[in-house]
Amino acid sequence: MSPALTIRPYSEGALAQAAGKLRAGELVAFPTETVYGLGADATNKDAVAGIFAAKQRPSFNPLISHFPDRDAAARHAVFDDRADKLAAAFWPGALSLVLPKRDDSDICELTTAGLPSIAVRVPAHDMARALLRAADRPIAAPSANRSGRISPTMAGHVAASLGNAVSMILDGGPCGVGLESTVIDLTTDRVVMLRPGGITAEQIKAVLDCDIVMASADDNAPKSPGMMTSHYAPGLPVRLDATEPDANIGDEVLLAFGPECATRGFAKVLWLSKTGDDREAAANLFALLHQADQSRVKGIAVAPIPHQGLGIAINDRMKRAAAPRIPATDAD
Ligand code: TXA
Ligand code: MG
């Protein structure tokens, strides 16, 4: 049973309670200057799986990690000159930067959807920054609404959309910007706008003095990773709905799921969840895909996963992992 939902306006006590919940792996919705975020400890894979469960998202997009200041973000992402200039100009504010993830970052793979990059942002909202400081860890936070619904700009919107799926909402009144942050990808030589938002291309151009490539308009630009069918494609071939080894393939590693799962004859077995818990499987998904891909075998076999709850997002990701390595046009 979900605990009852608590909605609290700003106070030292409310902040301490919210920070304690985040540190304990619970979900807390909090205000930012753009929209309300559904926050979880970005280093805790079970907590991050809870975000996807609460939002009922049918796919695992990488999430933005939130920090109280630039130096906290720089402990997890590699800042180049351009990133430092943009951070100095727009942080705290409605700008998210996609940067190479540092090797020593402990942010979990579900937060970054298994990518070598990470989106970081420092929100311009006193309550958000006080919470991030008190929680003292990176906080993954997409907008605090069920998937496919409009983004919430008031605490009441969050309660109406998520209800008891979130245990606490910090009420900071209406959000000033009301539009999500602009997402800028700096992982290549180009400056690519992956998502338009609170900060405009002109504002960014004025600081960097270079062209801004629009991901949606330019076919040659990198797409937001959720839009790539082959996003995080393992090097090994992937076989879905595997119920037994395939002698034509040879040694395979099995990504196993559920108590009835037949594992006999596979060269190696990695458990998404022994009990058939979709949330546990989601939390393990990206780390196990990487581990499977590094196994000395001929292929990756994936056991059938029921198409319900987080199983829908897990199956979506597995389908992408098994797809031919070409970009697709379907967005999610
Ligand atoms: O205003 C906002 O940014 C709100 C508030 C709560 O801060 N947050 C938000 O987070 O909208 P989220 O996680 O829903 O935004 C994710 C966006 C997606 O467009 C995703 O594709 C992109 O950021 N993104 C995240 N990590 C990425 C990465 N490593 N590479 C490319 N794009 C990434
Ligand atoms: Mg959203």
Short mmCIF file of C-alpha atoms in Angstrom, two decimals, residues 67-326:
data_model
loop_
_atom_site.label_atom_id
_atom_site.label_comp_id
_atom_site.label_asym_id
_atom_site.label_seq_id
_atom_site.Cartn_x
_atom_site.Cartn_y
_atom_site.Cartn_z
CA PHE A 67 22.22 20.04 -8.56
CA PRO A 68 22.39 23.05 -6.21
CA ASP A 69 25.31 24.59 -8.15
CA ARG A 70 27.79 24.12 -11.01
CA ASP A 71 30.51 22.54 -8.88
CA ALA A 72 28.15 19.83 -7.62
CA ALA A 73 27.21 19.06 -11.26
CA ALA A 74 30.90 18.99 -12.23
CA ARG A 75 31.43 16.05 -9.88
CA HIS A 76 29.35 13.93 -12.31
CA ALA A 77 29.77 15.59 -15.73
CA VAL A 78 32.80 16.78 -17.70
CA PHE A 79 32.55 20.53 -18.34
CA ASP A 80 34.39 22.02 -21.32
CA ASP A 81 34.79 25.75 -22.06
CA ARG A 82 31.40 26.02 -23.71
CA ALA A 83 29.66 24.30 -20.81
CA ASP A 84 31.35 26.63 -18.31
CA LYS A 85 30.32 29.69 -20.32
CA LEU A 86 26.69 28.55 -20.52
CA ALA A 87 26.63 27.62 -16.84
CA ALA A 88 28.04 31.02 -15.88
CA ALA A 89 25.48 32.80 -18.08
CA PHE A 90 22.30 30.82 -17.34
CA TRP A 91 22.63 28.93 -14.06
CA PRO A 92 20.73 28.80 -11.93
CA GLY A 93 18.09 28.69 -14.67
CA ALA A 94 16.05 26.90 -17.33
CA LEU A 95 18.94 25.25 -19.14
CA SER A 96 20.00 21.58 -19.09
CA LEU A 97 23.37 20.54 -20.49
CA VAL A 98 24.10 17.10 -21.92
CA LEU A 99 27.78 16.41 -21.19
CA PRO A 100 30.07 13.36 -21.01
CA LYS A 101 29.40 11.47 -17.77
CA ARG A 102 32.44 11.20 -15.52
CA ASP A 103 33.83 7.70 -15.08
CA ASP A 104 33.76 8.07 -11.31
CA SER A 105 30.13 9.26 -11.17
CA ASP A 106 27.89 6.95 -9.13
CA ILE A 107 24.72 8.08 -10.92
CA CYS A 108 22.89 4.89 -11.89
CA GLU A 109 22.48 3.69 -15.46
CA LEU A 110 18.69 3.92 -15.35
CA THR A 111 19.00 7.71 -14.82
CA THR A 112 21.11 8.07 -17.98
CA ALA A 113 19.40 5.19 -19.87
CA GLY A 114 22.76 3.46 -20.18
CA LEU A 115 24.29 6.38 -22.13
CA PRO A 116 27.87 7.62 -21.64
CA SER A 117 26.44 11.16 -21.33
CA ILE A 118 24.41 12.87 -18.61
CA ALA A 119 21.97 15.81 -18.57
CA VAL A 120 22.64 18.24 -15.70
CA ARG A 121 20.78 21.32 -14.51
CA VAL A 122 20.83 23.85 -11.66
CA PRO A 123 17.28 25.11 -11.15
CA ALA A 124 16.57 28.74 -10.22
CA HIS A 125 14.13 28.16 -7.40
CA ASP A 126 15.08 28.80 -3.79
CA MET A 127 13.08 25.87 -2.46
CA ALA A 128 14.52 23.49 -5.09
CA ARG A 129 18.09 24.53 -4.35
CA ALA A 130 17.59 24.32 -0.59
CA LEU A 131 16.18 20.80 -1.08
CA LEU A 132 19.08 19.77 -3.34
CA ARG A 133 21.54 21.06 -0.77
CA ALA A 134 19.78 19.29 2.09
CA ALA A 135 19.46 16.00 0.18
CA ASP A 136 23.16 16.27 -0.70
CA ARG A 137 22.96 13.97 -3.70
CA PRO A 138 22.04 14.32 -7.37
CA ILE A 139 18.28 14.29 -7.89
CA ALA A 140 16.78 12.87 -11.09
CA ALA A 141 13.55 14.71 -11.86
CA PRO A 142 11.30 14.63 -14.90
CA SER A 143 8.08 16.64 -14.84
CA ALA A 144 5.76 15.41 -12.07
CA ASN A 145 2.87 14.19 -14.20
CA ARG A 146 1.69 10.91 -15.60
CA SER A 147 3.16 10.19 -19.02
CA GLY A 148 1.30 11.94 -21.81
CA ARG A 149 -0.38 14.53 -19.55
CA ILE A 150 0.50 18.21 -19.36
CA SER A 151 3.38 19.30 -17.15
CA PRO A 152 2.37 20.52 -13.68
CA THR A 153 2.99 24.13 -12.68
CA MET A 154 1.15 23.97 -9.33
CA ALA A 155 1.22 21.50 -6.44
CA GLY A 156 -2.47 20.73 -7.08
CA HIS A 157 -1.64 19.59 -10.65
CA VAL A 158 0.87 17.08 -9.26
CA ALA A 159 -1.60 15.71 -6.74
CA ALA A 160 -4.31 15.40 -9.40
CA SER A 161 -2.00 13.60 -11.85
CA LEU A 162 0.10 11.37 -9.57
CA GLY A 163 -2.00 11.03 -6.40
CA ASN A 164 -0.53 8.50 -4.00
CA ALA A 165 2.17 7.44 -6.46
CA VAL A 166 4.24 10.19 -4.82
CA SER A 167 4.61 10.29 -1.03
CA MET A 168 5.23 14.03 -0.62
CA ILE A 169 4.80 17.27 -2.56
CA LEU A 170 6.68 20.42 -1.54
CA ASP A 171 4.32 23.28 -2.35
CA GLY A 172 6.16 26.34 -3.68
CA GLY A 173 3.20 27.98 -5.38
CA PRO A 174 2.96 28.39 -9.17
CA CYS A 175 6.10 27.94 -11.32
CA GLY A 176 7.40 31.15 -12.93
CA VAL A 177 8.46 29.84 -16.35
CA GLY A 178 5.83 27.14 -16.87
CA LEU A 179 7.83 25.53 -19.68
CA GLU A 180 10.51 22.83 -19.36
CA SER A 181 14.20 23.70 -19.52
CA THR A 182 16.04 23.99 -22.84
CA VAL A 183 18.24 20.90 -23.42
CA ILE A 184 21.60 21.56 -25.12
CA ASP A 185 23.86 18.69 -26.19
CA LEU A 186 27.58 19.54 -25.94
CA THR A 187 28.95 16.01 -26.39
CA THR A 188 30.21 16.82 -29.91
CA ASP A 189 31.94 19.81 -31.54
CA ARG A 190 28.54 21.18 -32.41
CA VAL A 191 26.01 22.86 -30.14
CA VAL A 192 22.77 20.95 -30.59
CA MET A 193 19.40 21.97 -29.16
CA LEU A 194 17.64 18.70 -28.27
CA ARG A 195 14.62 20.38 -26.69
CA PRO A 196 13.50 24.00 -26.94
CA GLY A 197 12.50 25.51 -23.59
CA GLY A 198 12.85 28.40 -21.19
CA ILE A 199 16.15 29.70 -22.67
CA THR A 200 16.11 30.55 -26.40
CA ALA A 201 18.60 29.64 -29.16
CA GLU A 202 19.33 33.38 -29.58
CA GLN A 203 20.30 33.69 -25.92
CA ILE A 204 22.67 30.72 -26.24
CA LYS A 205 24.12 31.97 -29.50
CA ALA A 206 24.83 35.35 -27.89
CA VAL A 207 27.02 33.63 -25.27
CA LEU A 208 28.85 31.05 -27.43
CA ASP A 209 28.98 33.03 -30.67
CA CYS A 210 28.44 29.91 -32.83
CA ASP A 211 25.61 28.27 -34.76
CA ILE A 212 23.00 26.29 -32.83
CA VAL A 213 21.88 23.10 -34.57
CA MET A 214 18.20 22.28 -34.01
CA ALA A 215 17.83 18.52 -33.44
CA SER A 216 14.28 18.38 -34.74
CA ALA A 217 14.89 20.42 -37.90
CA ASP A 218 18.28 19.07 -39.00
CA ASP A 219 18.35 15.46 -40.22
CA ASN A 220 22.08 15.24 -39.60
CA ALA A 221 21.81 16.37 -36.00
CA PRO A 222 21.84 13.87 -33.16
CA LYS A 223 18.31 13.11 -32.03
CA SER A 224 17.22 12.93 -28.45
CA PRO A 225 18.20 9.39 -27.48
CA GLY A 226 14.65 8.21 -26.90
CA MET A 227 14.03 8.79 -30.62
CA MET A 228 16.65 6.29 -31.81
CA THR A 229 15.48 2.75 -32.38
CA SER A 230 19.01 1.52 -31.91
CA HIS A 231 19.78 3.77 -28.93
CA TYR A 232 22.06 1.78 -26.70
CA ALA A 233 22.36 -1.15 -29.08
CA PRO A 234 24.58 -3.88 -27.62
CA GLY A 235 27.37 -5.21 -29.84
CA LEU A 236 26.04 -8.77 -29.50
CA PRO A 237 22.86 -9.85 -31.30
CA VAL A 238 19.76 -9.77 -29.10
CA ARG A 239 17.00 -12.42 -29.29
CA LEU A 240 13.66 -11.62 -27.66
CA ASP A 241 11.05 -13.92 -26.03
CA ALA A 242 13.62 -16.68 -25.63
CA THR A 243 12.20 -19.72 -23.83
CA GLU A 244 15.07 -22.12 -24.60
CA PRO A 245 18.63 -22.00 -25.97
CA ASP A 246 19.01 -21.80 -29.77
CA ALA A 247 21.52 -24.41 -30.98
CA ASN A 248 22.10 -22.49 -34.23
CA ILE A 249 23.47 -19.51 -32.33
CA GLY A 250 25.71 -21.24 -29.79
CA ASP A 251 26.53 -19.87 -26.36
CA GLU A 252 24.12 -17.20 -25.20
CA VAL A 253 23.70 -15.21 -22.02
CA LEU A 254 20.10 -15.21 -20.79
CA LEU A 255 18.48 -12.15 -19.24
CA ALA A 256 16.07 -14.07 -17.01
CA PHE A 257 12.78 -12.94 -15.48
CA GLY A 258 10.35 -14.54 -13.06
CA PRO A 259 10.13 -17.73 -10.98
CA GLU A 260 8.99 -19.90 -13.93
CA CYS A 261 11.85 -18.80 -16.18
CA ALA A 262 13.67 -21.75 -17.84
CA THR A 263 17.41 -21.13 -17.60
CA ARG A 264 18.78 -24.58 -18.44
CA GLY A 265 21.30 -24.81 -21.28
CA PHE A 266 22.26 -21.13 -21.39
CA ALA A 267 25.99 -20.35 -21.10
CA LYS A 268 25.29 -17.70 -18.47
CA VAL A 269 22.23 -16.37 -16.66
CA LEU A 270 21.73 -12.78 -15.47
CA TRP A 271 18.59 -12.14 -13.44
CA LEU A 272 16.49 -9.08 -14.22
CA SER A 273 14.28 -10.24 -11.35
CA LYS A 274 13.97 -13.74 -9.89
CA THR A 275 10.56 -12.99 -8.40
CA GLY A 276 9.18 -11.38 -11.58
CA ASP A 277 9.10 -7.87 -10.07
CA ASP A 278 8.94 -5.35 -12.95
CA ARG A 279 10.35 -2.53 -10.83
CA GLU A 280 13.40 -4.58 -9.81
CA ALA A 281 13.88 -5.57 -13.48
CA ALA A 282 13.72 -1.92 -14.56
CA ALA A 283 16.31 -0.97 -11.94
CA ASN A 284 18.68 -3.71 -13.21
CA LEU A 285 17.98 -3.34 -16.94
CA PHE A 286 20.78 -1.11 -18.26
CA ALA A 287 23.53 -2.41 -16.01
CA LEU A 288 22.67 -6.01 -17.00
CA LEU A 289 22.50 -5.16 -20.71
CA HIS A 290 26.04 -3.79 -20.42
CA GLN A 291 27.19 -6.81 -18.43
CA ALA A 292 25.59 -9.20 -20.93
CA ASP A 293 27.22 -7.36 -23.82
CA GLN A 294 30.64 -7.82 -22.22
CA SER A 295 30.16 -11.58 -21.78
CA ARG A 296 32.23 -13.94 -23.92
CA VAL A 297 29.24 -15.42 -25.72
CA LYS A 298 27.62 -15.35 -29.16
CA GLY A 299 24.43 -13.54 -28.25
CA ILE A 300 22.01 -12.17 -25.68
CA ALA A 301 18.70 -13.98 -25.14
CA VAL A 302 15.90 -12.19 -23.31
CA ALA A 303 13.21 -14.18 -21.50
CA PRO A 304 9.57 -13.18 -22.08
CA ILE A 305 8.53 -10.26 -19.88
CA PRO A 306 4.80 -9.66 -19.29
CA HIS A 307 3.64 -6.58 -21.18
CA GLN A 308 2.18 -4.69 -18.22
CA GLY A 309 3.32 -2.03 -15.77
CA LEU A 310 7.03 -1.31 -16.25
CA GLY A 311 7.18 -4.40 -18.48
CA ILE A 312 5.96 -2.16 -21.32
CA ALA A 313 8.98 0.16 -20.99
CA ILE A 314 11.34 -2.81 -20.50
CA ASN A 315 10.02 -4.51 -23.65
CA ASP A 316 10.30 -1.22 -25.56
CA ARG A 317 13.98 -0.96 -24.61
CA MET A 318 14.66 -4.63 -25.41
CA LYS A 319 13.01 -4.19 -28.82
CA ARG A 320 15.31 -1.24 -29.52
CA ALA A 321 18.31 -3.26 -28.37
CA ALA A 322 17.33 -6.04 -30.79
CA ALA A 323 16.53 -3.73 -33.72
CA PRO A 324 18.78 -3.25 -36.78
CA ARG A 325 21.27 -0.44 -36.10
CA ILE A 326 19.53 2.41 -37.96
#
